[in-house]
Coordinates of C-alpha atoms and ligand atoms in Angstrom, one line a residue:
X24 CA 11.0 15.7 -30.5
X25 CA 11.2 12.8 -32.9
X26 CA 13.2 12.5 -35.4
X27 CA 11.5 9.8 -38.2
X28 CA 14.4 8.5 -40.4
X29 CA 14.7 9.0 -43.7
X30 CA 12.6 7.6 -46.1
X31 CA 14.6 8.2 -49.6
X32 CA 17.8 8.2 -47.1
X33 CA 19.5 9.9 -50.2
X34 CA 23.3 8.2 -49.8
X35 CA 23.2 10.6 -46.0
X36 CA 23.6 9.1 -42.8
X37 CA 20.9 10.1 -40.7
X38 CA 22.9 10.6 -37.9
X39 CA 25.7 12.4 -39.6
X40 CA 24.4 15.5 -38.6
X41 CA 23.9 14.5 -35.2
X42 CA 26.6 16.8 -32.8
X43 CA 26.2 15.3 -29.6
X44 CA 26.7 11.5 -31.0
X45 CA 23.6 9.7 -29.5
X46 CA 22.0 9.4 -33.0
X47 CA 18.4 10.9 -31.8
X48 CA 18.7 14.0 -33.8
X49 CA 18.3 16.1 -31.0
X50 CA 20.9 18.5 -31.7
X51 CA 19.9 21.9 -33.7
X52 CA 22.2 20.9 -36.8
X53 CA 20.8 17.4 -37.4
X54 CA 17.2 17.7 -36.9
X55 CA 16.8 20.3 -39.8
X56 CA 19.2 18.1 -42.4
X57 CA 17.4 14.9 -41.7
X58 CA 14.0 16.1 -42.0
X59 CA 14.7 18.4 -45.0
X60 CA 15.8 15.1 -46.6
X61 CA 12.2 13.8 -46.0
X62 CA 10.5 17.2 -47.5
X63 CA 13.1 18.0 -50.3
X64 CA 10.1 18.7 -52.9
X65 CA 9.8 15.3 -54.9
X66 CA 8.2 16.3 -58.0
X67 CA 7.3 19.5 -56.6
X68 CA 11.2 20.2 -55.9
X69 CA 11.6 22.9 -59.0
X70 CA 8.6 24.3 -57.8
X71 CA 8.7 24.7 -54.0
X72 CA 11.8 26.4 -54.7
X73 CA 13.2 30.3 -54.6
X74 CA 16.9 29.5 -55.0
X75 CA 17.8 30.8 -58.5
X76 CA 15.0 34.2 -58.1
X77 CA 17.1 34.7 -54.1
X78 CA 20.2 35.8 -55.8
X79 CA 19.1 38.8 -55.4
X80 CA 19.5 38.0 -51.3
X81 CA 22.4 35.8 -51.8
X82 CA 24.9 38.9 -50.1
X83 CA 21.7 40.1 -48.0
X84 CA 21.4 36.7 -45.9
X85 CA 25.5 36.4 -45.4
X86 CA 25.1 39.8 -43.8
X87 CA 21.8 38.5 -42.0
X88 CA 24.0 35.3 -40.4
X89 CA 27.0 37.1 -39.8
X90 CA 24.9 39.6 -37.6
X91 CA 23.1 36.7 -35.9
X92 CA 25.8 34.8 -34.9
X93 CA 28.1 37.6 -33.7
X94 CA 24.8 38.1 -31.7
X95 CA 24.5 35.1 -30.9
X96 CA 28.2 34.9 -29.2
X97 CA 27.7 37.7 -27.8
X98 CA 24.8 36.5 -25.7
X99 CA 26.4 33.4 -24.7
X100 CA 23.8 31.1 -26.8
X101 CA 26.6 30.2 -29.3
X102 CA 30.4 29.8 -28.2
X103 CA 33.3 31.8 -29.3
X104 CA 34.9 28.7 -31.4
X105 CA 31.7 27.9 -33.1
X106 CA 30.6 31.2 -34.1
X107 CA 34.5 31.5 -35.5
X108 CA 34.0 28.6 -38.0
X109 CA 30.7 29.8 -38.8
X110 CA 32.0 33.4 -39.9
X111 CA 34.5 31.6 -42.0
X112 CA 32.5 29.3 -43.5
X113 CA 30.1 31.9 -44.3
X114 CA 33.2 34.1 -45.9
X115 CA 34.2 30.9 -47.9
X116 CA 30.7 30.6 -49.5
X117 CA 30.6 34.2 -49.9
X118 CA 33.6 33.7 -52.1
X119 CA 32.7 30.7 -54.0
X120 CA 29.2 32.7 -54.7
X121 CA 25.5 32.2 -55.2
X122 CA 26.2 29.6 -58.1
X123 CA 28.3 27.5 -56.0
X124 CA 25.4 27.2 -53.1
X125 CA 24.4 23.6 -52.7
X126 CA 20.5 22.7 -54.2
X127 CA 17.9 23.8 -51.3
X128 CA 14.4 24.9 -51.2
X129 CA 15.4 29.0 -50.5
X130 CA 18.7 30.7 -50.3
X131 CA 18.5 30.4 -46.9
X132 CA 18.6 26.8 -46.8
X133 CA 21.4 26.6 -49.0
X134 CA 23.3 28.7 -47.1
X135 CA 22.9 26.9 -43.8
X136 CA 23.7 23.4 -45.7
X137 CA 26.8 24.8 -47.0
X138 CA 28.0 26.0 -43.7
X139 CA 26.9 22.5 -42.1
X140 CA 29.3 21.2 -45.2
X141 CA 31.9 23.3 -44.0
X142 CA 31.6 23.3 -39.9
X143 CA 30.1 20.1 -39.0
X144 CA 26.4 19.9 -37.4
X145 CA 27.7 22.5 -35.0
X146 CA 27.5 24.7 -38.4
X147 CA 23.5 24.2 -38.0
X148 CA 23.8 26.4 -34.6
X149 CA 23.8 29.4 -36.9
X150 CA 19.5 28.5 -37.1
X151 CA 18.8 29.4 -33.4
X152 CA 16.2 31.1 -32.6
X153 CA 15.8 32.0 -35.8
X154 CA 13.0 31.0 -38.2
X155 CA 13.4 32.1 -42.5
X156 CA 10.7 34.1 -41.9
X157 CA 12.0 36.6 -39.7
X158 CA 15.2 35.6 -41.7
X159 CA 13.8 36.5 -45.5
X160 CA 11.6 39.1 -43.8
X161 CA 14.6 41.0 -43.3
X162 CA 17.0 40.0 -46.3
X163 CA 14.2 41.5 -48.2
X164 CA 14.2 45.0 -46.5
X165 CA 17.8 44.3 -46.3
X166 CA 17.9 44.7 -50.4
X167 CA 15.4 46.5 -51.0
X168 CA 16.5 49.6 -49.2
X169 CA 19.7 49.8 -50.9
X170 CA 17.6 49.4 -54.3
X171 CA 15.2 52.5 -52.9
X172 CA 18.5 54.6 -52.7
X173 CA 19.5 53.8 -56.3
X174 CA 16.0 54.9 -57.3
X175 CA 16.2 58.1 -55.3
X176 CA 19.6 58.6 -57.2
X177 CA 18.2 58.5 -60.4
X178 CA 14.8 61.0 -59.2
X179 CA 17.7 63.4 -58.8
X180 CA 19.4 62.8 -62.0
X181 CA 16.0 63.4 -63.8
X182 CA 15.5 66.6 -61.8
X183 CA 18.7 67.9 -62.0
X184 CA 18.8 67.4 -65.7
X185 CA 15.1 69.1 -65.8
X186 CA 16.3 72.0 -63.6
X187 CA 19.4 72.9 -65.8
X188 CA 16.9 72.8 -68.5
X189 CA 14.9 75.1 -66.9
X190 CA 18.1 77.2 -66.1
X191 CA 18.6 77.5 -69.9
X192 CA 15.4 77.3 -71.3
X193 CA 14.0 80.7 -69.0
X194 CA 13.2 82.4 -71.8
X195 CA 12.2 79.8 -74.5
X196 CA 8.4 80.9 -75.6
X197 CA 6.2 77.6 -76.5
X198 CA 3.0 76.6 -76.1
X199 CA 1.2 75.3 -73.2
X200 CA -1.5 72.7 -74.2
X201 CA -4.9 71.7 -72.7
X202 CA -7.0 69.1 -74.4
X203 CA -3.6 68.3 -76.5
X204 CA -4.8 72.4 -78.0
X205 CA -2.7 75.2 -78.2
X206 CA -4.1 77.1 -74.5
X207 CA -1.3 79.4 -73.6
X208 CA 1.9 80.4 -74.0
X209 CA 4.6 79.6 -71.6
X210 CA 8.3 78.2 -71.3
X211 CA 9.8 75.5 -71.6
X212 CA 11.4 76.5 -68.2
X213 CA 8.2 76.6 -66.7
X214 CA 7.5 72.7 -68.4
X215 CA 10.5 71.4 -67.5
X216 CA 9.9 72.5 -63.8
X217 CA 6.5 70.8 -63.9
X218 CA 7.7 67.8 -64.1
X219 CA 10.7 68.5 -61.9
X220 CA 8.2 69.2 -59.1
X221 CA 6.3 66.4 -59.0
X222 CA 9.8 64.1 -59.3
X223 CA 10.9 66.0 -56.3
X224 CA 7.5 64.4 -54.3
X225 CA 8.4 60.8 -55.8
X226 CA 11.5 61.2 -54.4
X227 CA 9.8 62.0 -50.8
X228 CA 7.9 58.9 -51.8
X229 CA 10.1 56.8 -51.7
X230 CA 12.6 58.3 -49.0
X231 CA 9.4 57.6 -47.2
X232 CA 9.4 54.0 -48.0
X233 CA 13.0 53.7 -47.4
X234 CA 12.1 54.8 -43.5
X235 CA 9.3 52.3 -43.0
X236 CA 11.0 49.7 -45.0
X237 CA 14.3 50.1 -42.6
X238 CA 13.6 48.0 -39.9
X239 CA 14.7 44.9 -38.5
X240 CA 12.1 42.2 -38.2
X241 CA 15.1 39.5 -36.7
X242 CA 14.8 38.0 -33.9
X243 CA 10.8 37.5 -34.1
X244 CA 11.6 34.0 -35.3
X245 CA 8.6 32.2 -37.4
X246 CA 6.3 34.8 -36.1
X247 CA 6.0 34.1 -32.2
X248 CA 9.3 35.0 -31.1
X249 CA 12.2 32.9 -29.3
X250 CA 12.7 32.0 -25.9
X251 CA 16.7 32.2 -26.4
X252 CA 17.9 36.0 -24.7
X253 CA 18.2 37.1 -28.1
X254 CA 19.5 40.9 -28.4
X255 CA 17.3 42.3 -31.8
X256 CA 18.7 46.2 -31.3
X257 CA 22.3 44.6 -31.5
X258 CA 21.1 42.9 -34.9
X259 CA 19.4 46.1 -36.4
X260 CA 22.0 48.2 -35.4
X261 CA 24.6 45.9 -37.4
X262 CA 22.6 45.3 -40.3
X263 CA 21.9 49.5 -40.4
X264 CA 18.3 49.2 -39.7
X265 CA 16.9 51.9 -37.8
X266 CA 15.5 49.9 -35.6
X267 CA 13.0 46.8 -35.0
X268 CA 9.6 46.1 -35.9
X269 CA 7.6 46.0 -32.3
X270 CA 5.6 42.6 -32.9
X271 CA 6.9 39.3 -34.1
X272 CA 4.1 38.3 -35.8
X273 CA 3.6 42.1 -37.8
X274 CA 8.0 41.3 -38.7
X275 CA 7.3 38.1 -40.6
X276 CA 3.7 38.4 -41.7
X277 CA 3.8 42.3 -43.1
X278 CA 4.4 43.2 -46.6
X279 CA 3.3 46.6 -46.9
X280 CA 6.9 48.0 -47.1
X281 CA 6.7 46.2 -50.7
X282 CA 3.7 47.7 -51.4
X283 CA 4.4 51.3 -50.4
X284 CA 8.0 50.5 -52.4
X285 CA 6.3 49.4 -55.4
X286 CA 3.5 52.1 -55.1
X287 CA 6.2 54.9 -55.3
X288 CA 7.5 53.3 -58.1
X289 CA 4.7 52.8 -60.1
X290 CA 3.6 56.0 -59.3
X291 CA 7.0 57.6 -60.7
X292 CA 6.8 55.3 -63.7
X293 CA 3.6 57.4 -64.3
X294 CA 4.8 60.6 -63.8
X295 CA 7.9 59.5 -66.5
X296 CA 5.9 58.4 -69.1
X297 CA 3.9 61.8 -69.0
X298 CA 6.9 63.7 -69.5
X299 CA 8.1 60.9 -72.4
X300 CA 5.0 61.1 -73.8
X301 CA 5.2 65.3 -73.9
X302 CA 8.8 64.7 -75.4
X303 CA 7.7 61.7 -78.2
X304 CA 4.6 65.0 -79.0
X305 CA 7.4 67.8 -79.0
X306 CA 9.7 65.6 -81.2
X307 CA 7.2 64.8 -83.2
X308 CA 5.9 68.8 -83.8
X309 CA 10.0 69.2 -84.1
X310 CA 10.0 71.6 -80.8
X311 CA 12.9 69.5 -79.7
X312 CA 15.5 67.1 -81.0
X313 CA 16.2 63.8 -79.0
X314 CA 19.7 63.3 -79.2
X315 CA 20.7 60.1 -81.3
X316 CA 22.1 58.2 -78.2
X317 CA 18.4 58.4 -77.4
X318 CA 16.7 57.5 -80.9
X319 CA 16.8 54.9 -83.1
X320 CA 16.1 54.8 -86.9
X321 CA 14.3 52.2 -88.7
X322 CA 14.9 49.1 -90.1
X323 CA 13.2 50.3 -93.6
X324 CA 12.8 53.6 -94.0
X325 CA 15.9 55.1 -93.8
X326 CA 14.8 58.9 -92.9
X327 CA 13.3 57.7 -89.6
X328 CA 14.9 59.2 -86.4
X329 CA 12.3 57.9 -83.6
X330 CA 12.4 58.3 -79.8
X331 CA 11.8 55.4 -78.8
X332 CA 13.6 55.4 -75.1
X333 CA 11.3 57.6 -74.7
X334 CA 8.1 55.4 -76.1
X335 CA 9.9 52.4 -74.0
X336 CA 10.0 54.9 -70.7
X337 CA 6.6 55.5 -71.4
X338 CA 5.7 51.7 -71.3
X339 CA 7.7 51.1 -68.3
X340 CA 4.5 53.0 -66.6
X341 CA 2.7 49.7 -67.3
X342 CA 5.0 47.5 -66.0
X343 CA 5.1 49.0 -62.6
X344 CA 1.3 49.1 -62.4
X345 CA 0.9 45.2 -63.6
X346 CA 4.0 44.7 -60.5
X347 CA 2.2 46.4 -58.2
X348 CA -1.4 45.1 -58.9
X349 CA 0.6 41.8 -59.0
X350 CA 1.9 42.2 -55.4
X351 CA -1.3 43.4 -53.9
X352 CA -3.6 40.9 -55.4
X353 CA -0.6 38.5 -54.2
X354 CA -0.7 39.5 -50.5
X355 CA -5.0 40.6 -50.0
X356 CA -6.7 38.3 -48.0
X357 CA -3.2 36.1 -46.6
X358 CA -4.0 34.6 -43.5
X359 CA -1.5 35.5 -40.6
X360 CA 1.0 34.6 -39.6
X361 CA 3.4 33.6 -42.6
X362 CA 2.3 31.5 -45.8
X363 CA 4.6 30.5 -48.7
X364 CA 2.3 33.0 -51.0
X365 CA 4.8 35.5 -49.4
X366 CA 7.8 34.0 -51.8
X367 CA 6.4 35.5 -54.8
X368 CA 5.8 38.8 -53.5
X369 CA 9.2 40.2 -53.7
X370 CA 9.6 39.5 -57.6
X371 CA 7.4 41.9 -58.3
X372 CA 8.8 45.0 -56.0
X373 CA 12.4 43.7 -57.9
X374 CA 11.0 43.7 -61.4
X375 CA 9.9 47.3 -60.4
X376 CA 12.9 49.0 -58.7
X377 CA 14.7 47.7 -62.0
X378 CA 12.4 48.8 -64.6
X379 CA 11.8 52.0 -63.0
X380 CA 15.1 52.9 -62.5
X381 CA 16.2 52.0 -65.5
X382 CA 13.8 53.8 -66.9
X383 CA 14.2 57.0 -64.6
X384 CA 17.9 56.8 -65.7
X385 CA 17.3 57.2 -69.2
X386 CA 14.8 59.6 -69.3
X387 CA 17.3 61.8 -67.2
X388 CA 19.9 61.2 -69.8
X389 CA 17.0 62.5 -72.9
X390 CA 16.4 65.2 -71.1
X391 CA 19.9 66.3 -70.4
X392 CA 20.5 66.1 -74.2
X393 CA 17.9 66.9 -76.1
X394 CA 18.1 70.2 -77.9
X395 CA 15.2 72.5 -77.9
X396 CA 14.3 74.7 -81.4
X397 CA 13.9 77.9 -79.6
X398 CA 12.5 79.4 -83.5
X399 CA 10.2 76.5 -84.1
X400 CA 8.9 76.7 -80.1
X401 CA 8.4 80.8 -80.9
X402 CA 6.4 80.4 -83.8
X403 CA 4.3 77.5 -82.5
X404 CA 3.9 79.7 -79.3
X405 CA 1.4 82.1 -80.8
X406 CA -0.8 79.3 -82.9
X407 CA -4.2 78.9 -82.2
X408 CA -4.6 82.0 -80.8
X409 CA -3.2 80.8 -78.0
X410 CA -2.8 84.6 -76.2
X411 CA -6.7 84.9 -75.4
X412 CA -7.0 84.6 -72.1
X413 CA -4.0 87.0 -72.0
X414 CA -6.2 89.7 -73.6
X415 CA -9.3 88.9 -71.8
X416 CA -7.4 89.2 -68.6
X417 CA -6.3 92.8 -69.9
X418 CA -9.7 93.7 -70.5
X419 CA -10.9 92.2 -66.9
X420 CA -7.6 93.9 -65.6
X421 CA -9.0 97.6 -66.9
X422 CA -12.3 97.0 -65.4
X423 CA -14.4 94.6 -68.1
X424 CA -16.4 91.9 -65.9
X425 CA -14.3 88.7 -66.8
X426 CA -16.9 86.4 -68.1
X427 CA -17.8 90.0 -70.8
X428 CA -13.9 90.1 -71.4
X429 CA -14.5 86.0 -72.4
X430 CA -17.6 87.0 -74.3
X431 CA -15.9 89.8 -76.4
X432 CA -12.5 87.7 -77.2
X433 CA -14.2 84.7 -77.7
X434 CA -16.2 86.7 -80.8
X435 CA -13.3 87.9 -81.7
X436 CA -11.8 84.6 -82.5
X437 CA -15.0 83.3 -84.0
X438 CA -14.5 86.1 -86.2
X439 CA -11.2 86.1 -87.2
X440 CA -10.0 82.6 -86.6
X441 CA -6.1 82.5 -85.4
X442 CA -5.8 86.2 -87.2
X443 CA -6.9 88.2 -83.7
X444 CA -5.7 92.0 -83.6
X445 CA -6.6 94.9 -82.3
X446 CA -9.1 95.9 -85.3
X447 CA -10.9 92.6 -84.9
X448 CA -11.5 92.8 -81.0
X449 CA -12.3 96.6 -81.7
X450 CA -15.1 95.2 -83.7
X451 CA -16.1 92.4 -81.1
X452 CA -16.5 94.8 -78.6
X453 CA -18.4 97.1 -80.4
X454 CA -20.9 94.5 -81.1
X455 CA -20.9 92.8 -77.5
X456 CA -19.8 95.5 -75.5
X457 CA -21.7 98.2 -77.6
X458 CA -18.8 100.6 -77.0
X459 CA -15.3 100.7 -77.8
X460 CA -12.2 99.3 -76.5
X461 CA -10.6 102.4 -76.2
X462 CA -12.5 103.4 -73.6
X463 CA -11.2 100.5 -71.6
X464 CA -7.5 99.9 -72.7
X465 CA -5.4 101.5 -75.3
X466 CA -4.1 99.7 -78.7
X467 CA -0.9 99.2 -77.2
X468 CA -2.1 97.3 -74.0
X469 CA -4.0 94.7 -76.3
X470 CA -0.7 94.3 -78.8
X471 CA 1.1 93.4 -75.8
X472 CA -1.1 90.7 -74.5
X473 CA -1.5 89.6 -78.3
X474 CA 2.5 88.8 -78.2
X475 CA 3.3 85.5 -76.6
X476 CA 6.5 87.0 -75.4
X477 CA 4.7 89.9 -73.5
X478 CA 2.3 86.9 -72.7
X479 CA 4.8 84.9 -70.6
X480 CA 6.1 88.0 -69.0
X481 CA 3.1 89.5 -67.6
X482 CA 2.1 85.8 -65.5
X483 CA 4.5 86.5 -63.2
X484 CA 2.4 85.2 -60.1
X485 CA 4.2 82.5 -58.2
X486 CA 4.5 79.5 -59.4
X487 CA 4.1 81.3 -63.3
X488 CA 6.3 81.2 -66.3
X489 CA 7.3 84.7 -66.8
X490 CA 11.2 84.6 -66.4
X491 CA 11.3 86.3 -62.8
X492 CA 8.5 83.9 -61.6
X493 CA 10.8 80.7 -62.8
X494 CA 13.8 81.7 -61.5
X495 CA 12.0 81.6 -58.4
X496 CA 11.2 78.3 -58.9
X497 CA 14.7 77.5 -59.3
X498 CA 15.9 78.5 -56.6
X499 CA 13.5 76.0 -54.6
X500 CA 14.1 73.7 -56.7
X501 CA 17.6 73.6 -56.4
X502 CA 17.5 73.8 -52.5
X503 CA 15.1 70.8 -52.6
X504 CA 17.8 69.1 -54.1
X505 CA 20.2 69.9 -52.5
X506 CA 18.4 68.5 -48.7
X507 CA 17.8 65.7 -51.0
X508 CA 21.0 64.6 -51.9
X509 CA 21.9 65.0 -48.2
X510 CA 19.1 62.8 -47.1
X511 CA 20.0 60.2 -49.5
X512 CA 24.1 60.8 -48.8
X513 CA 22.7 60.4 -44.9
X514 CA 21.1 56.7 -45.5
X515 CA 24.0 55.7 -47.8
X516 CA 26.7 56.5 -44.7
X517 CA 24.8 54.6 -42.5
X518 CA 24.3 51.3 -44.4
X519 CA 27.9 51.7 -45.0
X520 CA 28.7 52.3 -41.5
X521 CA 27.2 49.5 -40.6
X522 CA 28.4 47.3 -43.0
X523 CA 32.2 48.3 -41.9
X524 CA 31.2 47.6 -37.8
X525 CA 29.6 44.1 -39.0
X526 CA 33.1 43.3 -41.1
X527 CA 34.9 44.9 -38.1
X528 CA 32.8 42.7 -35.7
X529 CA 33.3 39.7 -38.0
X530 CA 37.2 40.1 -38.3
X531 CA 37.7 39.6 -34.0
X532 CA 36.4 36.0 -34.6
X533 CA 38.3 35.0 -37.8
Ligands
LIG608 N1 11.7 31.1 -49.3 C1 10.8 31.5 -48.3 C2 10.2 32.8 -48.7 O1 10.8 33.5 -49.5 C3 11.5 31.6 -47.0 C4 10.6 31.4 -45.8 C5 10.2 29.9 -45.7 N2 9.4 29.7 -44.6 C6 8.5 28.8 -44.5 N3 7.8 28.7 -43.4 N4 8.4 27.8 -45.4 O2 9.3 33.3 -48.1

């Protein structure tokens, strides 16, 4: 291969980099300075470049090299010396930090020019067959799966903030709304385990993404492999993966772990800002009181107490949408095998993990305080006459076709507005029934289902509020968390497993 010189020869000597002496740029360390010098961005430098965004990478690629050189000893393509003052010039720069990294078009780049700085071209064997696709391909996962973990820590915060709720609130009476109307009365056990639910799939959502997202594309090298007898389980199994990705080109090219990621995300986000939007409604009707640490006041009228984490929570939702409409927009239609579109594709899975967790933190921590008004929640439970169905179902239940039942209850209300009783569905059934309602159910039957109390108690079919029906619910609940945190306790001691055979591995050259 030729090697043109320089043309800005930027104070360099062209053949610094050169190992073997013959000044042709043959060797692996001096090919890639000298041409970089030719391609270092002009104009375009600030632009072509990832450096200050791969920060978030910076600790993800020094675990990436260190893997692929002890690798790469161990196969024989890199000697023992070598790959010695590679390890230590990679713990020196891991030291002096991201900040500290010399200028270069990725973090990658920098990286290898500081370990060049440090070893000598022989520093630029770290490169073989490698390419920074594979390289970034697997930084990324690298991150990202650690960041997955943290959000699945905070799912289980939220729910196990929303199942002591549940534990406590059993027997809180409220209303259950359709259509933003009083519909019927439930608990706010039964609410808080609503929500606590459909957490518990987000955090199968994104354990799932964890999975697919946890494995090594190394080794696959700009997208068509190496011939070097690379050794890509040894790699996976000391970055933690759980294995590697099959095809070469799939490892560099494929994005969709960033789009499942950011999916789950954005699909938690929504889930949150349903239940901060239910909270913002509840504070607002004074059902519950979001404790100050969550509230702010305002600037000019000093009776205000407003919940705004919760109104920011809420607007987190669009965030993660615009992230992950960003991402797929970013990625349709990319040619294979690797295009630099790629390097903007991972700000919007990281602006996402944040702002979701974040925002799955503090809604965990507005939950875990608020205070519910168990006498304004048992007043409000009744309004609207929010027991019908409850008496139409007694009706239906002592033999009344249901849709007659509706008929009768629904005059009933016509008639008497919120102010239902006994007398005034006597009456409606008398007109629509043309008999009486005794001969059907006694008075006491229909003062019961009339009660919101009695209400919640008699829908004790699974999966209802009535107190025996929740605790249920509980239980499940809690045993869902429980396999949870062991799933997510099970990823965690692997990555750190790994990371204390890779420092173990490290410390026999050093
Ligand atoms: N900074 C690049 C990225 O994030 C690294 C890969 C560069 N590869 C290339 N063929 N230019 O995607």
């Amino acid at each position: 291969m030729t090697e043109e010189p320089t043309a800005n020869g930027g104070g360099n000597d062209p053949a610094a980099g050169d190992s073997n002496g013959d000044g042709d740029g043959s060797d692996d360390g001096s090919e890639g300075v000298v041409r970089r010098e030719r391609f270092s961005g002009g104009p375009a430098r600030g632009f072509l470049s990832s450096l200050a965004a791969d920060e978030r990478i910076f600790a993800a690629d020094l675990a990436v090299d260190r893997a692929h050189v002890v690798m790469l000893e161990e196969q024989g393509i890199v000697d023992e010396a070598t790959a010695g003052e590679i390890l230590a010039a990679l713990a020196d720069i891991e030291d002096a930090g991201h900040q500290a990294l010399p200028d270069g078009e990725d973090v990658h780049e920098a990286i290898e020019t500081a370990v060049i700085d440090r070893v000598g071209p022989d520093g630029g064997r770290m490169h073989t067959a490698r390419s920074r696709n594979d390289e970034v391909a697997t930084c990324i996962r690298y991150r990202l799966r650690e960041d997955l973990l943290s959000a699945v820590e905070a799912t289980l915060e939220a729910r196990g903030a929303l199942i002591e709720t549940a534990e406590s609130e059993r027997e809180t009476v409220m209303p259950g709304f359709t259509h933003l109307q009083p519909a019927q009365p439930t608990t706010v056990a039964h609410w808080a385990l609503s929500y606590e639910r459909e957490l518990a799939r987000e955090t199968d959502r994104l354990l799932d993404a964890y999975d697919r997202t946890n494995h090594s594309p190394l080794g696959a090298a700009a997208f068509a492999g190496t011939p070097f007898d690379v050794d890509r389980e040894r790699t996976a199994d000391l970055l933690g993966f759980d294995g590697t990705m099959d095809n070469a080109m799939d490892a560099v090219s494929a994005r969709d772990f960033l789009v499942e990621s950011t999916a789950a995300l954005a699909s938690l986000a929504t889930t949150l800002s349903g239940l901060a939007e239910d909270v913002v409604i509840y504070a607002n009707k004074g059902y519950v009181e979001v404790d100050d640490a969550y509230a702010s006041t305002s600037s000019i009228m000093p009776q205000k107490k407003n919940p705004d984490t919760l109104e920011l929570v809420r607007a987190r939702a669009g965030d993660a949408a615009a992230g992950l409409n960003g991402l797929l927009t970013t990625l349709k239609g990319l040619p294979r095998a690797y295009n630099r579109d790629l390097q903007r594709a991972g700000g919007h899975a990281w602006r996402a993990i944040d702002g979701v967790s974040e925002a799955t933190e503090v809604a965990a921590g507005a939950i875990a305080t608020a205070e519910w008004n168990d006498a304004v929640l048992a007043d409000a439970a009744g309004e609207g006459f929010s027991t019908a169905t409850g008496v139409a179902d007694a009706l239906a239940m002592a033999g009344v076709p249901f849709r007659t039942a509706h008929e009768v209850v629904a005059s009933a209300a016509e008639a008497a507005g919120d102010d239902v009783d006994f007398e005034t569905l006597e009456a409606a059934a008398r007109d629509t029934l043309g008999e009486s309602l005794s001969a059907y159910v006694d008075r006491e039957t229909i003062e019961s289902a009339l009660d919101p109390v009695e209400s919640v108690a008699s829908r004790d079919s699974a999966g209802g509020p009535a107190p025996e029906a929740v605790a249920e619910q509980i239980v499940t609940a809690r045993d869902d968390h429980a396999a949870d945190t062991d799933a997510l306790d099970e990823r965690r001691t692997a990555i750190d497993d790994a990371v204390a055979e890779l420092q173990a591995e490290v410390q026999t050259y050093v």
